[in-house]
Amino acid sequence: MAQRTRGWLLGLTAAASLMVALDATVVATALTSIRQDLSATLEQLEWTVNAYNLTFAALLMTGAALGDRLGRRRMFAAGLGLFTVASAACALAPGIGWLIAARAVQGGGAALVMPLAMALLSNGFPPERRAKALGIFAGLTGLAVVAGPVVGGIVTEGLAWQWIFWLNVPIGLAVIPLVLRRVPESRGEGASFDVGGVVLVTGGALGLVWGLIRSGPAGWDAYEVVGSLVAGAVLLAGFVAWELRVRQPMVPMRLLRSRGFSAGNAAGLFMYASLYGSLFFMTQFLQAGLGKGPLATGLHLVPWTATVTVVAPVAGALVNRVGSRALTSAGLAMQAAGMGWIGLVADPSMAYWQLIAPMILAGAGVSMAMPAAQTSVINAVAPPEIGKASGVFNTVRQFAGVFGVAILAAVFAAEGGYGTAQTFADGFAPAIAVSGALSLAGALAGLLIPRAAGTAGGGRYDRRSAPRRKYAAIE
């Protein structure tokens, strides 16, 4: 492949992925404006965020399989088209129900774009150049963490919240024809679709999230809430049973025998539940609790979000020296301390500067833990299964965001509300403290990662998780 073609490939996949990644965070600073403009309840705001993350998580591995079978470039462009149309539908939403439905469609488009961008890049660059290309790609898409709340604040305050979605339309319309012209087509090994697994895990997650979200308005003892939680648990148990029997499972259950794989994913689940849940409420606290505007809110979050650009690359380099366990547990303990600190000082009369130190502590901690937990998962499997392991970790991350928002919102609804700045703070403080507790649980899970996981020479993968026949010679 010519150098110029590789340049187009990197630029177009990074631009598309940045747009999709931004949409997961750019909405955060617009939530207060959406609530006021569309008369949305807390429950409806949760679905505005969770509808996107839920379909993204449920269809992510299916999106990768569709690309392998039908053509990665073709399905990547189709995902961009779906995402662009759904963005216009979000901007045109006359009510909150329409917005939630359009966000769900956006998540489906994102589930095609993100995994196929990585697959196209990996296929388009030779091994000696692949790491550099993926590093540039990760750096550009990682900007979404920092830029999302700021961009959302600028657009919401300078124009209107609808423009956070309108901006996707010209970008999508420009990128799609270039992808079809400049990006070479590729296919995988024709991976099969685990339709049963997708239906069961989606239904299970939906049942649990629905029960958590409805617990506030309906009460924990309501038949709707209890029934949803029980149904969700039963469907997830059915998912495990299905995955144990299906020929080509969405999540190979034998991988769970590896401590590095299981503990890394468990730490990731608690880590991202804490992170997404706290982002959902931090943006609203700065506006509803401290009276900041959308732009000021985005800028005030920079001490928290910008740490990823400094700490994550350093942590990524240190994993091979000190191992995943130490960085994952220490990082999540730092995030737990930061969130707990914010929960102790949160009050409408507080000065903003009181939030800076705990935000830096929490941000540095999670930025340290993110590359370490993922490295633990990737290094626990055989080389041919790295793609599957990465897909599982990213799926867990998206589902974690859904549960994190739902859990923190249930705590918030039980203790506070949107009535006044004080009632918001009354709910925010215990909710953000629960975010800290989730992160602490992740730190404890991280202690179960094998000591050598991630270190140079510490073992490329856990042989117990490898297919027995294929790796018999190695064993």
XYZ file of C-alpha atoms in Angstrom:
475
model
C 0.000 0.000 0.000
C 1.369 3.411 -0.983
C 2.406 5.869 1.708
C -0.197 8.377 0.512
C -2.964 5.788 0.807
C -1.867 4.982 4.348
C -2.001 8.680 5.183
C -5.590 8.878 3.949
C -6.433 5.711 5.866
C -5.065 7.055 9.148
C -6.601 10.509 8.721
C -10.075 9.304 7.751
C -10.370 6.572 10.372
C -9.111 8.941 13.084
C -11.525 11.714 12.027
C -14.503 9.359 12.026
C -13.556 7.778 15.344
C -12.954 11.156 16.970
C -16.449 12.260 15.921
C -17.988 9.108 17.394
C -15.928 9.265 20.600
C -16.798 12.929 21.082
C -20.489 12.084 21.046
C -20.064 9.960 24.170
C -18.779 12.955 26.178
C -19.898 16.101 24.339
C -23.489 15.612 25.537
C -22.421 15.852 29.192
C -22.226 19.652 29.363
C -25.467 19.989 27.380
C -27.562 17.877 29.779
C -28.783 20.823 31.858
C -29.807 22.754 28.725
C -31.560 19.668 27.320
C -33.399 19.192 30.616
C -34.605 22.788 30.634
C -35.441 22.992 26.915
C -37.268 19.655 26.600
C -38.634 19.526 30.189
C -36.780 16.250 30.723
C -36.800 14.310 33.969
C -33.746 12.687 35.545
C -34.938 9.351 34.160
C -35.122 10.770 30.623
C -31.677 12.366 30.917
C -30.286 8.987 31.902
C -31.746 7.409 28.784
C -30.341 10.246 26.653
C -26.887 9.015 27.665
C -27.606 5.316 28.160
C -29.513 4.726 24.910
C -26.303 5.552 23.034
C -24.007 3.506 25.256
C -26.352 0.503 25.411
C -26.686 -0.007 21.641
C -22.994 0.792 21.196
C -22.037 -1.909 23.702
C -24.507 -4.518 22.497
C -23.602 -4.230 18.809
C -19.866 -3.494 18.995
C -18.657 -7.056 18.422
C -21.412 -7.678 15.878
C -20.192 -4.614 13.992
C -16.714 -6.103 13.788
C -18.131 -9.411 12.518
C -20.219 -7.628 9.858
C -17.099 -5.889 8.585
C -15.171 -9.150 8.408
C -17.923 -10.790 6.374
C -19.308 -7.974 4.175
C -16.249 -5.744 3.828
C -14.751 -3.431 6.424
C -14.678 -0.317 4.252
C -18.273 -0.839 3.133
C -19.599 -1.344 6.656
C -17.413 1.453 8.049
C -18.990 3.863 5.534
C -22.444 2.445 6.340
C -21.837 3.054 10.043
C -20.794 6.633 9.329
C -23.924 7.140 7.245
C -26.153 5.775 10.004
C -24.389 7.898 12.613
C -24.730 11.046 10.466
C -28.456 10.529 9.799
C -29.079 9.811 13.487
C -27.169 12.985 14.447
C -29.511 15.054 12.265
C -32.474 13.300 13.892
C -31.094 14.227 17.346
C -30.778 17.869 16.321
C -34.341 17.920 14.961
C -35.831 16.198 18.020
C -39.118 17.918 19.004
C -39.200 16.085 22.322
C -37.100 14.011 24.660
C -38.523 10.687 23.432
C -37.417 11.418 19.874
C -33.963 12.404 21.132
C -33.567 9.172 23.102
C -34.584 7.055 20.092
C -32.177 8.902 17.795
C -29.370 8.475 20.321
C -29.978 4.711 20.277
C -29.572 4.719 16.480
C -26.387 6.778 16.863
C -24.996 4.057 19.117
C -25.661 1.482 16.411
C -23.674 3.558 13.919
C -20.844 3.981 16.421
C -20.730 0.193 16.917
C -19.799 -0.137 13.247
C -17.342 2.762 13.088
C -15.111 2.176 16.107
C -14.100 -1.507 15.750
C -13.800 -1.306 11.971
C -11.559 1.765 12.160
C -9.098 -0.282 14.213
C -9.418 -3.277 11.859
C -8.845 -1.138 8.750
C -5.778 0.466 10.313
C -4.318 -2.835 11.482
C -4.794 -4.348 8.027
C -3.493 -1.299 6.137
C -0.160 -0.848 7.938
C 2.704 -3.371 7.968
C 3.739 -4.696 11.405
C 6.766 -2.389 11.664
C 4.575 0.709 11.181
C 1.374 -0.496 12.807
C 2.231 0.451 16.412
C 3.071 4.030 15.427
C -0.140 4.372 13.402
C -2.265 2.959 16.211
C -0.522 5.272 18.689
C -1.361 8.338 16.594
C -4.924 7.040 16.164
C -5.329 6.493 19.924
C -3.908 9.939 20.690
C -6.305 11.675 18.311
C -9.393 9.789 19.481
C -8.261 10.229 23.085
C -8.703 13.971 22.620
C -12.436 13.304 22.930
C -12.020 12.800 26.682
C -10.501 16.266 27.068
C -12.288 18.112 24.295
C -15.784 16.633 24.666
C -17.029 18.636 27.674
C -15.290 21.823 26.440
C -16.667 21.533 22.910
C -20.098 20.751 24.328
C -19.927 23.847 26.524
C -18.770 26.140 23.722
C -21.432 24.942 21.282
C -24.264 24.843 23.825
C -23.566 28.324 25.172
C -22.565 29.936 21.874
C -25.264 28.387 19.685
C -27.674 25.805 21.118
C -27.485 22.224 22.347
C -28.839 20.995 18.993
C -25.590 22.070 17.333
C -23.559 19.434 19.153
C -25.376 17.053 16.796
C -25.586 19.271 13.711
C -21.776 19.522 13.641
C -21.572 15.784 12.917
C -23.554 16.116 9.680
C -21.063 18.035 7.471
C -18.178 15.969 8.873
C -19.956 12.726 8.041
C -20.979 13.914 4.569
C -17.374 14.890 3.824
C -15.732 11.752 5.204
C -18.026 9.067 3.683
C -17.174 9.663 -0.019
C -13.488 9.975 0.850
C -13.605 6.643 2.672
C -15.185 4.964 -0.350
C -12.563 6.496 -2.644
C -9.373 6.430 -0.624
C -9.602 3.509 1.806
C -8.835 0.029 0.425
C -11.381 -2.709 1.080
C -10.490 -5.639 3.341
C -12.245 -8.584 4.924
C -11.634 -10.891 7.840
C -12.170 -14.606 8.268
C -15.927 -14.409 7.890
C -16.710 -14.418 11.594
C -20.183 -15.697 12.481
C -22.825 -13.670 14.289
C -23.694 -14.762 17.802
C -27.258 -13.467 17.510
C -28.422 -15.351 20.599
C -25.604 -13.886 22.669
C -26.373 -10.341 21.494
C -30.085 -10.698 22.306
C -29.497 -12.229 25.740
C -26.805 -9.808 26.920
C -28.732 -6.791 25.607
C -31.955 -7.944 27.234
C -30.174 -8.669 30.503
C -28.454 -5.291 30.599
C -31.686 -3.524 29.636
C -33.593 -5.290 32.420
C -31.059 -4.324 35.092
C -30.738 -0.737 33.866
C -34.520 -0.319 33.545
C -34.978 -1.521 37.121
C -32.282 0.818 38.452
C -33.664 3.821 36.580
C -37.277 3.173 37.595
C -36.366 2.576 41.251
C -36.500 6.317 41.923
C -39.958 7.164 40.510
C -41.615 3.800 41.252
C -39.818 2.668 44.406
C -37.602 -0.351 45.009
C -40.553 -2.549 46.028
C -42.575 -1.868 42.856
C -43.392 -4.935 40.750
C -41.968 -3.170 37.685
C -38.602 -2.630 39.386
C -38.321 -6.074 40.999
C -39.521 -7.789 37.833
C -37.048 -5.895 35.644
C -34.107 -6.674 37.923
C -35.020 -10.364 38.163
C -35.580 -10.641 34.408
C -32.241 -8.935 33.748
C -30.411 -11.324 36.066
C -32.108 -14.370 34.494
C -31.248 -13.223 30.955
C -27.607 -12.633 31.898
C -27.464 -16.127 33.425
C -28.971 -17.393 30.174
C -26.268 -15.508 28.267
C -23.544 -17.373 30.181
C -25.257 -20.720 29.547
C -25.647 -19.882 25.844
C -22.016 -18.851 25.464
C -20.905 -22.160 26.978
C -22.787 -24.110 24.275
C -22.621 -22.050 21.062
C -19.920 -22.968 18.528
C -18.520 -19.444 18.012
C -19.460 -17.442 21.114
C -19.488 -13.689 21.468
C -17.431 -14.131 24.670
C -15.486 -17.419 24.897
C -16.148 -18.486 28.480
C -12.855 -20.397 28.673
C -11.083 -17.020 28.684
C -12.561 -16.397 32.119
C -10.274 -19.093 33.529
C -7.421 -16.631 33.094
C -7.007 -14.387 36.155
C -5.465 -11.650 34.056
C -8.444 -11.619 31.695
C -11.151 -11.887 34.378
C -9.600 -9.492 36.899
C -8.665 -6.958 34.211
C -12.234 -6.903 32.891
C -13.682 -6.725 36.410
C -11.438 -3.760 37.225
C -12.449 -2.151 33.925
C -16.144 -2.648 34.690
C -15.920 -0.804 38.023
C -13.515 1.802 36.631
C -15.721 2.891 33.742
C -18.918 2.680 35.800
C -17.341 5.155 38.201
C -15.964 7.371 35.424
C -19.094 7.643 33.258
C -21.394 7.996 36.249
C -19.325 10.782 37.791
C -19.056 12.631 34.443
C -22.858 12.517 34.125
C -23.281 14.279 37.474
C -20.162 16.488 37.675
C -21.253 18.539 34.662
C -24.698 19.009 36.155
C -23.369 19.879 39.609
C -21.230 22.682 38.181
C -24.335 24.112 36.497
C -27.277 23.236 38.760
C -25.272 23.331 41.998
C -22.649 26.056 41.477
C -24.474 28.108 38.832
C -21.840 27.859 36.079
C -22.700 28.168 32.391
C -22.059 25.361 29.857
C -18.778 26.893 28.621
C -17.433 27.513 32.131
C -18.453 23.966 33.065
C -16.428 22.485 30.207
C -13.384 24.558 31.116
C -13.715 23.787 34.835
C -13.540 20.058 34.046
C -10.150 20.377 32.297
C -8.086 19.651 35.466
C -9.903 16.302 35.600
C -10.064 15.343 31.917
C -6.702 16.719 30.713
C -4.728 14.374 32.959
C -5.292 11.580 30.430
C -2.999 13.317 27.902
C -0.161 13.450 30.451
C -0.552 10.400 32.677
C -1.883 7.727 30.292
C 1.180 7.680 27.970
C 3.534 7.502 30.956
C 1.473 4.738 32.567
C 1.389 2.844 29.277
C 5.178 2.903 29.148
C 5.471 1.812 32.794
C 3.201 -1.228 32.477
C 5.998 -3.324 30.981
C 8.245 -2.476 33.935
C 6.006 -2.583 37.000
C 3.093 -4.726 35.826
C -0.632 -4.173 35.409
C -1.652 -5.052 38.959
C 0.179 -2.220 40.714
C -0.896 0.480 38.257
C -4.525 -0.689 38.078
C -5.018 -0.935 41.841
C -3.095 2.228 42.713
C -4.798 4.215 39.980
C -8.304 3.158 40.945
C -7.556 3.787 44.621
C -6.568 7.340 43.616
C -9.797 7.761 41.672
C -11.749 6.462 44.665
C -10.022 8.965 46.956
C -10.704 11.837 44.531
C -14.401 11.022 44.177
C -14.794 10.510 47.921
C -13.089 13.856 48.529
C -15.526 15.620 46.180
C -18.437 13.944 47.943
C -17.241 15.338 51.288
C -16.854 18.967 50.140
C -19.756 19.228 47.644
C -21.990 22.165 48.589
C -23.632 25.016 46.640
C -21.629 27.580 48.643
C -18.230 26.042 47.901
C -15.586 27.737 45.746
C -14.556 26.048 42.511
C -10.896 25.850 43.543
C -11.849 23.290 46.204
C -12.613 20.814 43.403
C -9.299 21.178 41.552
C -7.110 18.940 43.728
C -9.582 16.012 43.976
C -10.289 16.229 40.236
C -6.573 16.040 39.438
C -6.169 13.121 41.855
C -9.104 11.215 40.339
C -8.097 12.028 36.767
C -4.491 10.967 37.267
C -5.646 7.754 38.918
C -8.032 6.644 36.189
C -5.527 7.658 33.495
C -2.999 5.369 35.185
C -5.424 2.457 35.469
C -6.901 2.522 31.942
C -3.878 1.277 29.944
C -2.866 -1.106 32.740
C -6.239 -2.893 32.940
C -6.470 -3.249 29.171
C -2.905 -4.581 28.979
C -3.770 -7.216 31.573
C -6.680 -8.398 29.435
C -4.768 -8.406 26.148
C -1.700 -10.168 27.557
C -3.826 -12.920 29.098
C -4.899 -14.446 25.764
C -3.219 -16.205 22.858
C -2.068 -13.881 20.037
C -4.842 -14.892 17.589
C -7.458 -13.957 20.197
C -6.207 -10.458 20.946
C -8.940 -8.952 18.775
C -11.629 -10.899 20.620
C -10.189 -9.925 24.016
C -10.020 -6.264 23.012
C -13.610 -6.433 21.793
C -14.767 -7.927 25.087
C -12.932 -5.237 27.090
C -14.448 -2.419 25.010
C -17.905 -3.972 25.253
C -17.525 -4.192 29.040
C -16.471 -0.528 29.050
C -19.643 0.602 27.273
C -21.933 -1.532 29.419
C -20.114 -0.214 32.502
C -20.984 3.335 31.478
C -24.664 2.380 31.290
C -24.646 0.802 34.750
C -22.581 3.608 36.272
C -25.048 6.290 35.230
C -28.015 4.181 36.374
C -26.518 3.347 39.788
C -25.462 6.909 40.611
C -28.800 8.278 39.409
C -30.668 5.879 41.702
C -28.656 7.182 44.666
C -29.161 10.796 43.563
C -32.939 10.343 43.207
C -33.184 8.826 46.689
C -31.339 11.709 48.377
C -31.923 14.841 46.272
C -33.431 16.319 43.134
C -33.504 19.233 40.692
C -35.612 21.583 42.844
C -32.853 23.916 44.106
C -29.065 24.093 44.163
C -29.120 22.669 47.694
C -31.387 19.724 46.837
C -29.147 18.947 43.867
C -26.072 18.990 46.119
C -27.911 16.798 48.639
C -28.237 14.105 45.969
C -24.921 14.733 44.247
C -22.712 14.236 47.319
C -23.788 10.641 48.092
C -23.945 9.776 44.381
C -20.350 10.859 43.771
C -19.309 9.019 46.952
C -20.817 5.842 45.457
C -18.703 6.538 42.368
C -15.705 6.412 44.681
C -16.928 3.127 46.158
C -17.224 1.628 42.649
C -13.669 2.693 41.913
C -12.471 1.174 45.186
C -14.124 -2.110 44.190
C -12.161 -1.880 40.940
C -8.931 -1.392 42.905
C -9.673 -4.573 44.878
C -10.406 -6.446 41.641
C -7.093 -5.179 40.300
C -5.269 -6.898 43.171
C -6.347 -10.228 41.649
C -4.366 -9.537 38.449
C -1.270 -11.793 38.395
C 1.827 -9.948 39.578
C 3.702 -10.537 36.299
C 0.821 -9.498 34.010
C 1.949 -6.765 31.670
C 5.640 -6.930 32.575
C 8.264 -7.637 29.970
C 8.921 -11.354 30.004
C 5.964 -11.872 32.333
C 4.189 -14.239 29.990
C 2.446 -13.286 26.796
C -0.751 -15.100 27.659
C -2.274 -17.495 30.141
C -2.101 -20.918 28.465
C -5.213 -22.080 30.277
C -7.254 -19.660 28.125
C -5.706 -20.791 24.823
C -7.401 -23.241 22.458
C -5.941 -26.598 23.476
C -5.435 -28.159 20.067
C -3.888 -25.147 18.410
C -1.321 -24.512 21.123
C -0.485 -28.047 22.139
C 3.006 -27.635 20.649
C 3.646 -24.588 22.798
C 2.547 -26.325 25.961
